[in-house]
Coordinates of C-alpha atoms and ligand atoms in Angstrom, one line a residue:
M1 CA -24.5 27.6 3.4
Q2 CA -21.0 26.2 3.7
P3 CA -18.9 28.2 6.2
V4 CA -15.9 29.9 4.6
Q5 CA -12.4 30.2 6.0
I6 CA -11.0 33.7 6.4
A7 CA -8.0 32.9 4.1
D8 CA -10.5 32.1 1.3
L9 CA -12.6 35.3 1.5
Q10 CA -10.9 36.7 -1.6
H11 CA -13.0 34.3 -3.6
H12 CA -16.3 35.6 -2.1
V13 CA -16.2 39.3 -2.4
G14 CA -19.8 40.6 -2.7
A15 CA -21.3 37.4 -1.5
T16 CA -22.9 36.7 1.9
V17 CA -21.0 34.0 3.8
T18 CA -20.7 32.6 7.3
V19 CA -17.3 32.5 9.0
Q20 CA -16.7 30.4 12.1
G21 CA -14.0 31.4 14.6
W22 CA -13.1 32.9 17.9
I23 CA -13.4 36.5 19.1
L24 CA -10.2 38.3 19.5
T25 CA -11.5 41.8 20.4
T26 CA -14.6 43.9 20.3
R27 CA -15.2 47.6 20.4
S28 CA -18.2 49.8 19.7
S29 CA -18.9 53.5 19.3
G30 CA -22.7 53.9 19.7
K31 CA -23.8 53.3 16.1
I32 CA -21.2 51.1 14.8
A33 CA -19.4 48.1 16.4
F34 CA -16.4 46.0 15.4
L35 CA -15.2 42.6 16.2
V36 CA -12.0 40.9 15.2
L37 CA -12.4 37.2 14.5
R38 CA -9.7 34.6 14.0
D39 CA -10.1 31.2 12.7
G40 CA -6.5 30.0 12.4
S41 CA -6.4 30.8 8.7
G42 CA -6.4 34.5 9.3
Y43 CA -7.9 37.6 11.0
L44 CA -11.1 39.3 10.0
Q45 CA -12.6 42.6 10.9
C46 CA -16.4 42.3 11.2
V47 CA -18.5 45.5 11.2
L48 CA -22.0 45.9 12.7
S49 CA -24.1 48.9 11.9
R50 CA -26.8 49.5 14.4
K51 CA -29.2 50.5 11.6
E52 CA -28.6 47.4 9.6
V53 CA -28.7 44.6 12.2
S54 CA -31.6 43.4 14.3
E55 CA -31.9 44.7 17.9
Q56 CA -31.3 41.1 19.0
V57 CA -28.0 40.9 17.1
W58 CA -27.0 44.3 18.4
Q59 CA -27.7 43.2 22.0
L60 CA -25.9 39.9 21.5
F61 CA -22.8 41.8 20.4
Q62 CA -22.7 43.6 23.7
T63 CA -22.3 40.3 25.6
L64 CA -19.5 38.9 23.5
T65 CA -16.3 38.2 25.3
Q66 CA -12.7 37.3 24.2
E67 CA -12.4 33.8 22.8
T68 CA -16.1 33.1 22.5
S69 CA -16.6 30.9 19.5
V70 CA -19.1 32.2 17.0
A71 CA -20.5 31.9 13.5
V72 CA -20.7 35.3 11.9
T73 CA -22.7 35.9 8.8
G74 CA -22.3 38.9 6.5
S75 CA -21.3 40.2 3.2
V76 CA -17.7 40.2 2.1
R77 CA -16.1 43.5 1.0
A78 CA -12.6 44.4 0.0
E79 CA -11.1 46.8 2.5
P80 CA -7.4 47.5 2.0
R81 CA -7.1 49.1 5.5
S82 CA -8.4 46.0 7.2
P83 CA -6.1 43.2 8.3
G84 CA -6.1 40.6 5.6
G85 CA -7.6 43.0 3.1
Y86 CA -11.3 42.1 3.6
E87 CA -14.1 43.0 5.9
L88 CA -17.4 41.4 6.8
G89 CA -20.6 43.6 6.9
V90 CA -22.4 41.6 9.6
S91 CA -26.0 40.6 9.4
D92 CA -26.1 37.8 12.0
I93 CA -24.0 36.3 14.9
R94 CA -24.5 33.0 16.5
V95 CA -22.7 32.0 19.7
L96 CA -21.2 28.5 19.4
G97 CA -19.4 28.4 22.8
P98 CA -19.1 31.1 25.4
S99 CA -15.8 32.0 27.0
V100 CA -15.9 33.5 30.5
D101 CA -12.8 35.2 31.9
F102 CA -10.3 34.0 29.4
P103 CA -7.1 34.0 31.5
I104 CA -4.8 35.7 28.9
G105 CA -5.7 39.3 28.1
P106 CA -4.0 42.1 26.3
K107 CA -2.1 43.0 29.4
E108 CA 1.4 41.7 30.1
H109 CA 1.7 38.2 31.7
G110 CA 4.7 36.6 33.2
T111 CA 6.5 33.8 31.4
Q112 CA 5.6 31.2 34.1
F113 CA 1.9 32.1 33.8
L114 CA 2.0 31.9 30.1
F115 CA 3.6 28.5 30.0
E116 CA 1.1 27.2 32.6
H117 CA -1.5 28.3 30.1
R118 CA 0.4 27.2 27.0
H119 CA -2.7 25.4 25.7
L120 CA -4.6 28.7 25.6
W121 CA -1.6 30.9 24.9
L122 CA -1.1 29.1 21.5
R123 CA -4.1 31.1 20.3
S124 CA -2.3 34.5 20.5
R125 CA -1.2 36.2 17.4
K126 CA 2.5 35.8 18.0
Q127 CA 2.2 32.2 18.9
V128 CA 0.1 31.5 15.8
A129 CA 2.8 33.2 13.7
I130 CA 5.6 31.1 15.2
A131 CA 3.6 27.9 14.6
K132 CA 3.2 28.9 10.9
V133 CA 6.9 29.6 10.5
R134 CA 7.7 26.2 12.1
H135 CA 5.2 24.5 9.7
E136 CA 6.9 26.2 6.8
V137 CA 10.4 25.3 8.0
E138 CA 9.4 21.6 8.3
Q139 CA 7.7 21.5 5.0
A140 CA 10.6 23.3 3.3
M141 CA 12.9 20.6 4.8
R142 CA 10.9 17.8 3.5
D143 CA 10.6 19.4 0.0
F144 CA 14.3 20.1 -0.1
F145 CA 15.2 16.4 0.5
Y146 CA 12.3 15.1 -1.7
D147 CA 13.4 17.2 -4.6
R148 CA 17.0 16.0 -4.3
G149 CA 16.1 12.3 -4.3
F150 CA 16.6 11.6 -0.6
V151 CA 14.5 8.8 0.9
L152 CA 12.7 9.4 4.2
V153 CA 13.4 6.6 6.7
D154 CA 11.7 6.6 10.1
T155 CA 14.0 5.5 12.8
P156 CA 13.1 4.0 16.2
I157 CA 12.5 6.0 19.4
F158 CA 13.2 3.0 21.6
T159 CA 16.9 2.1 21.2
G160 CA 19.4 -0.2 22.7
A161 CA 22.5 1.8 21.5
I162 CA 23.5 5.3 22.5
G163 CA 24.0 7.9 19.8
E164 CA 25.4 11.0 21.5
E165 CA 26.2 10.9 25.1
A166 CA 25.6 8.3 27.8
G167 CA 25.2 11.0 30.5
N168 CA 21.9 12.3 29.3
L169 CA 19.8 9.3 28.3
F170 CA 16.2 8.7 29.2
A171 CA 15.8 5.1 30.1
T172 CA 12.7 3.0 30.4
D173 CA 12.0 -0.7 31.3
Y174 CA 11.7 -2.8 28.3
F175 CA 10.0 -6.2 29.1
D176 CA 12.6 -8.9 29.6
L177 CA 15.3 -7.0 27.6
G178 CA 16.4 -4.6 30.4
K179 CA 16.6 -0.9 29.6
A180 CA 15.5 0.8 26.4
Y181 CA 16.8 4.3 25.8
L182 CA 14.7 7.1 24.1
A183 CA 16.6 8.1 21.0
Q184 CA 19.0 11.0 21.2
T185 CA 19.5 10.7 17.5
G186 CA 18.4 8.6 14.5
Q187 CA 21.8 8.9 13.0
L188 CA 23.1 5.4 13.6
Y189 CA 20.0 3.9 11.9
V190 CA 20.1 6.3 8.9
E191 CA 23.8 5.2 8.4
A192 CA 22.5 1.7 7.9
A193 CA 19.8 3.0 5.6
A194 CA 22.3 5.0 3.6
A195 CA 24.0 1.8 2.6
A196 CA 20.6 0.5 1.3
L197 CA 19.2 3.7 -0.3
G198 CA 22.2 6.1 -0.8
K199 CA 20.7 9.4 0.2
V200 CA 18.3 9.3 3.2
Y201 CA 17.0 11.3 6.1
C202 CA 15.1 10.9 9.2
F203 CA 12.9 13.5 10.9
G204 CA 11.5 13.0 14.4
P205 CA 11.6 13.8 18.1
T206 CA 14.8 13.2 20.0
F207 CA 15.3 13.1 23.8
R208 CA 18.0 14.3 26.0
A209 CA 18.0 14.3 29.8
E210 CA 20.2 17.4 29.8
K211 CA 20.2 19.3 33.0
S212 CA 20.9 22.5 31.1
K213 CA 18.4 25.2 31.7
T214 CA 19.6 27.5 28.9
R215 CA 17.5 29.2 26.2
R216 CA 18.9 26.7 23.7
H217 CA 18.0 23.4 25.4
L218 CA 14.8 21.3 25.6
T219 CA 14.6 17.7 26.8
E220 CA 12.5 16.8 23.8
F221 CA 13.3 18.4 20.4
W222 CA 12.8 17.6 16.8
M223 CA 15.8 16.9 14.6
V224 CA 16.2 16.3 10.8
E225 CA 19.1 14.1 10.0
P226 CA 20.3 13.4 6.4
E227 CA 22.9 10.8 5.7
V228 CA 24.7 10.5 2.4
A229 CA 26.7 7.6 1.0
F230 CA 30.0 8.7 -0.5
N231 CA 29.9 12.3 0.8
D232 CA 33.0 13.5 2.7
S233 CA 33.0 16.2 5.3
N234 CA 33.4 19.0 2.6
A235 CA 30.4 17.8 0.6
N236 CA 28.5 17.5 3.9
M237 CA 29.1 21.2 4.7
Q238 CA 28.0 22.1 1.2
L239 CA 24.8 20.2 1.6
Q240 CA 24.2 22.0 4.9
E241 CA 24.7 25.5 3.5
E242 CA 22.3 24.8 0.6
F243 CA 19.8 23.3 3.0
V244 CA 19.8 26.2 5.5
A245 CA 19.7 28.8 2.7
Y246 CA 16.8 27.0 1.1
V247 CA 14.8 26.8 4.4
V248 CA 15.4 30.5 5.2
S249 CA 14.5 31.6 1.7
R250 CA 11.3 29.6 1.8
V251 CA 10.2 31.3 5.0
L252 CA 11.1 34.8 3.6
D253 CA 9.2 34.0 0.5
R254 CA 6.0 32.4 1.9
R255 CA 5.7 33.7 5.5
K256 CA 6.1 37.5 5.2
E257 CA 3.0 38.2 7.2
E258 CA 4.1 36.0 10.1
L259 CA 7.6 37.5 10.1
K260 CA 6.0 41.0 10.2
E261 CA 3.7 39.9 13.1
L262 CA 6.9 38.8 14.9
E263 CA 8.5 42.2 14.1
R264 CA 11.4 40.2 12.7
D265 CA 14.1 42.3 11.0
V266 CA 14.5 40.2 7.8
T267 CA 17.8 41.9 6.6
P268 CA 20.1 39.4 8.4
L269 CA 18.0 36.6 7.0
E270 CA 18.3 37.8 3.5
R271 CA 22.0 37.5 3.7
V272 CA 21.8 33.7 4.4
L273 CA 23.2 32.6 1.1
P274 CA 25.8 30.0 0.3
P275 CA 28.7 29.7 0.6
F276 CA 28.9 30.1 4.4
P277 CA 32.4 31.0 5.8
R278 CA 34.4 28.0 7.2
I279 CA 36.9 28.2 10.0
S280 CA 38.8 25.3 11.6
Y281 CA 38.4 24.7 15.3
T282 CA 42.0 25.5 15.8
D283 CA 41.8 28.9 14.0
A284 CA 38.5 29.6 15.8
V285 CA 40.2 29.2 19.2
A286 CA 43.0 31.6 18.2
K287 CA 40.4 34.0 16.9
L288 CA 38.3 33.7 20.1
N289 CA 41.4 34.5 22.1
T290 CA 42.0 37.7 20.2
L291 CA 38.3 38.5 20.8
G292 CA 38.7 38.2 24.6
S293 CA 37.7 34.6 25.3
D294 CA 40.1 32.5 27.4
I295 CA 39.1 29.2 25.7
Q296 CA 42.1 26.8 25.5
W297 CA 42.7 24.4 22.6
G298 CA 40.9 21.1 23.5
A299 CA 37.8 22.6 25.2
D300 CA 34.4 22.5 23.5
L301 CA 33.0 25.9 22.4
G302 CA 30.6 27.2 25.0
G303 CA 27.5 29.2 24.2
D304 CA 29.3 32.5 24.8
D305 CA 32.2 31.5 22.5
E306 CA 29.7 30.5 19.8
T307 CA 28.0 33.9 20.1
L308 CA 31.3 35.8 20.1
L309 CA 32.6 34.0 17.0
A310 CA 29.3 34.1 15.1
K311 CA 29.3 37.9 15.5
E312 CA 32.3 38.1 13.3
Y313 CA 30.3 36.9 10.3
D314 CA 27.2 38.2 8.4
R315 CA 25.8 34.7 7.8
P316 CA 26.0 31.3 9.4
V317 CA 29.5 30.0 9.9
F318 CA 31.0 26.5 10.0
V319 CA 33.5 25.5 12.6
Y320 CA 35.2 22.3 11.5
N321 CA 37.5 19.6 12.8
Y322 CA 37.1 19.7 16.6
P323 CA 39.2 17.9 19.1
K324 CA 38.3 14.2 19.1
H325 CA 37.7 13.9 22.8
V326 CA 34.9 16.5 22.9
K327 CA 32.9 14.9 20.2
A328 CA 30.9 11.7 19.8
F329 CA 32.6 8.3 19.1
Y330 CA 31.4 7.8 15.6
M331 CA 33.2 10.8 14.0
K332 CA 36.0 10.0 11.6
E333 CA 39.5 10.7 12.8
N334 CA 41.2 13.4 10.7
P335 CA 44.0 11.7 8.8
E336 CA 46.0 14.9 8.8
D337 CA 45.7 15.6 12.5
P338 CA 44.5 12.6 14.5
R339 CA 43.9 14.8 17.5
T340 CA 40.8 16.1 15.6
V341 CA 37.8 14.6 13.8
L342 CA 36.2 15.4 10.4
N343 CA 33.1 17.2 11.8
D344 CA 31.5 20.6 11.7
D345 CA 29.1 22.7 13.8
C346 CA 27.1 25.3 12.0
L347 CA 26.6 28.4 14.1
A348 CA 23.6 30.7 13.4
P349 CA 24.1 34.5 13.5
E350 CA 22.6 36.9 16.0
G351 CA 23.6 34.8 19.0
Y352 CA 21.5 31.7 18.2
G353 CA 24.5 29.4 18.4
E354 CA 24.8 25.9 17.0
I355 CA 21.9 24.8 14.9
I356 CA 23.7 21.9 13.2
G357 CA 26.1 19.2 14.2
G358 CA 27.5 17.2 11.4
S359 CA 30.4 14.8 10.6
Q360 CA 32.0 12.3 8.3
R361 CA 31.6 8.9 10.0
E362 CA 34.4 6.6 11.1
D363 CA 34.3 3.9 8.3
D364 CA 37.2 1.8 9.6
Y365 CA 36.1 -1.2 11.6
D366 CA 39.1 -1.4 13.9
R367 CA 39.2 2.3 14.7
L368 CA 35.5 2.5 15.4
L369 CA 35.7 -0.5 17.7
A370 CA 38.6 1.1 19.5
R371 CA 36.6 4.3 20.0
I372 CA 33.6 2.4 21.3
K373 CA 35.8 0.7 23.9
E374 CA 37.5 3.9 24.8
Q375 CA 34.2 5.4 25.6
H376 CA 33.2 2.4 27.7
L377 CA 30.3 1.6 25.5
D378 CA 29.2 -2.0 25.1
P379 CA 30.5 -3.3 21.7
E380 CA 27.7 -5.9 21.7
A381 CA 25.1 -3.2 21.6
Y382 CA 26.9 -1.8 18.5
R383 CA 27.4 -5.1 16.7
W384 CA 25.0 -4.1 14.0
Y385 CA 26.5 -0.7 13.6
L386 CA 30.0 -2.3 13.3
D387 CA 28.6 -4.6 10.6
L388 CA 28.2 -1.6 8.3
R389 CA 32.1 -1.3 8.4
K390 CA 32.4 -5.0 7.7
Y391 CA 30.2 -5.4 4.7
G392 CA 31.2 -2.8 2.0
T393 CA 32.3 0.0 4.2
F394 CA 31.9 3.4 2.6
V395 CA 32.8 7.1 3.1
H396 CA 29.6 8.7 4.4
S397 CA 28.6 11.9 6.2
G398 CA 25.5 13.5 7.6
F399 CA 24.2 16.0 10.0
G400 CA 21.5 16.9 12.4
L401 CA 19.6 20.2 12.4
G402 CA 17.6 21.1 15.5
V403 CA 14.2 22.4 14.4
E404 CA 13.5 24.5 17.5
R405 CA 16.8 26.4 17.4
T406 CA 16.3 27.0 13.7
V407 CA 12.8 28.3 14.2
A408 CA 13.8 30.5 17.1
W409 CA 16.5 32.0 15.0
I410 CA 14.3 32.6 12.0
C411 CA 11.5 34.1 14.1
G412 CA 14.0 36.1 16.2
I413 CA 12.5 34.9 19.5
P414 CA 14.9 34.8 22.5
H415 CA 14.1 31.3 23.8
I416 CA 13.6 28.0 21.9
R417 CA 10.7 27.0 24.2
E418 CA 8.3 29.1 22.2
A419 CA 9.4 27.4 19.0
I420 CA 7.5 24.2 19.8
A421 CA 3.8 23.9 20.8
F422 CA 4.3 22.0 24.0
P423 CA 7.9 22.4 25.2
R424 CA 9.4 19.8 27.4
Q425 CA 12.0 21.1 29.9
I426 CA 13.4 19.8 33.2
H427 CA 10.7 21.6 35.1
R428 CA 7.9 21.4 32.7
L429 CA 5.6 18.5 31.9
Y430 CA 2.3 20.4 32.0
P431 CA 0.3 21.0 29.9
Ligands
LIG1 O1 25.1 18.1 17.7 P1 24.1 17.1 17.9 O2 24.1 16.4 19.3 O3 24.3 16.0 16.8 C1 23.7 14.8 16.7 O4 22.7 14.4 17.4 C2 24.1 14.0 15.5 N1 23.8 12.6 15.7 C3 23.5 14.6 14.2 C4 23.9 13.8 13.0 O5 25.1 14.0 12.6 N2 23.0 13.1 12.4 O6 22.7 17.7 17.7 C5 22.3 18.2 16.5 C6 21.5 19.5 16.7 C7 22.2 20.6 17.4 O7 23.0 21.3 16.5 C8 21.0 21.4 17.9 O8 20.4 22.2 16.8 C9 20.0 20.4 18.2 O9 20.3 19.2 17.5 N3 20.0 20.1 19.7 C10 19.1 20.5 20.5 N4 18.0 21.3 20.4 C11 17.3 21.6 21.5 N5 17.5 21.1 22.7 C12 18.6 20.3 22.9 N6 18.8 19.8 24.1 C13 19.4 20.0 21.8 N7 20.6 19.2 21.6 C14 20.9 19.3 20.3
LIG2 MG1 26.4 19.4 18.7

């Protein structure tokens, strides 16, 4: 008999099947006993009646402990009060792998302890729900771009050129060529690809040796980065709002159970519809001052400023055209105010802060070269990148959305470290 997954039980009502999984809980009341089984696809209540099972199975049940792997055989019945809507009337249980003293019980554990046991903690209901939301988010992203004719381009992790900030690079020895840097972004490479393919995106891990220990920072995180030939900054923001709205609606649509498990209030998510409000950096600073922040024109928005500003809106908000000197070298100078660049940050509601950084790219050879020199970067390392401005330069824009920040926001969890299976932080490399 082929084992059946819990998620497929609906097709087996009335039949006798075997389900393989791990034991979540057991309880018994003399004549009747229950165990809740999980197999990754769902949760299943299994019911044993002392009258109907052999003495051997009844005794075996008494020895079962949390996280024992088992094969349970029984008949499937619809049971609306049961999690998942089905129940198994057990006839046989076979232990596949015992589990003695599983370290994570129903009692409260400290954060440190849980992250030390991340490999086991992943099995808990909440962590399973987060993993499924993340999976949906990533699939929605891929579908969004695929359906709109974007070509996926995989960009290198070992790079010779810096993308964002020299101060937080991870470097490694690279044979006779000196240092290679782990990619902070795939952007420079998708810019080259955009000139070949028009609309492209990359999707992969990125690395930043940031010393920040905030709830918004990891040293390794996943980023999706579209790049579009002939899009200006306005078109770029329009793409971002359509993208974010699509991803959120996909999760609302297909991951109701998981959002419920996470006790996520979905009302604020249901409001995530285009168009998103847009406010210039200059206006944002003025507004922040009236809201009690002492930010001065020229400073980057800190996490607290982002939260304060985002509270003013009922959906994500774009802050656009930041001062040139707080942003990366590749952003296009604003022709109407050369102190600023044509960029945007998209701030999520509910205190989640920046989920997207995007910009129109500097497409003028001389200005880009000047910016590279200003930032004391090596023009030789950027020769190929400058070439794009030499051979058929083109208006183009793109953005990067951080997967973990987006998942944390959609799940409503306070810290992004739970939004990835094995988070990498300054003080965490295990497991
Ligand atoms: O604003 P950032 O640095 O932009 C770029 O990397 C551009 N090259 C993107 C582009 O235009 N193609 O990063 C983009 C997003 C942020 O908005 C945030 O969501 C996420 O990446 N991010 C981080 N997430 C987790 N931990 C960190 N240390 C992060 N740094 C950035
Ligand atoms: Mg940014």
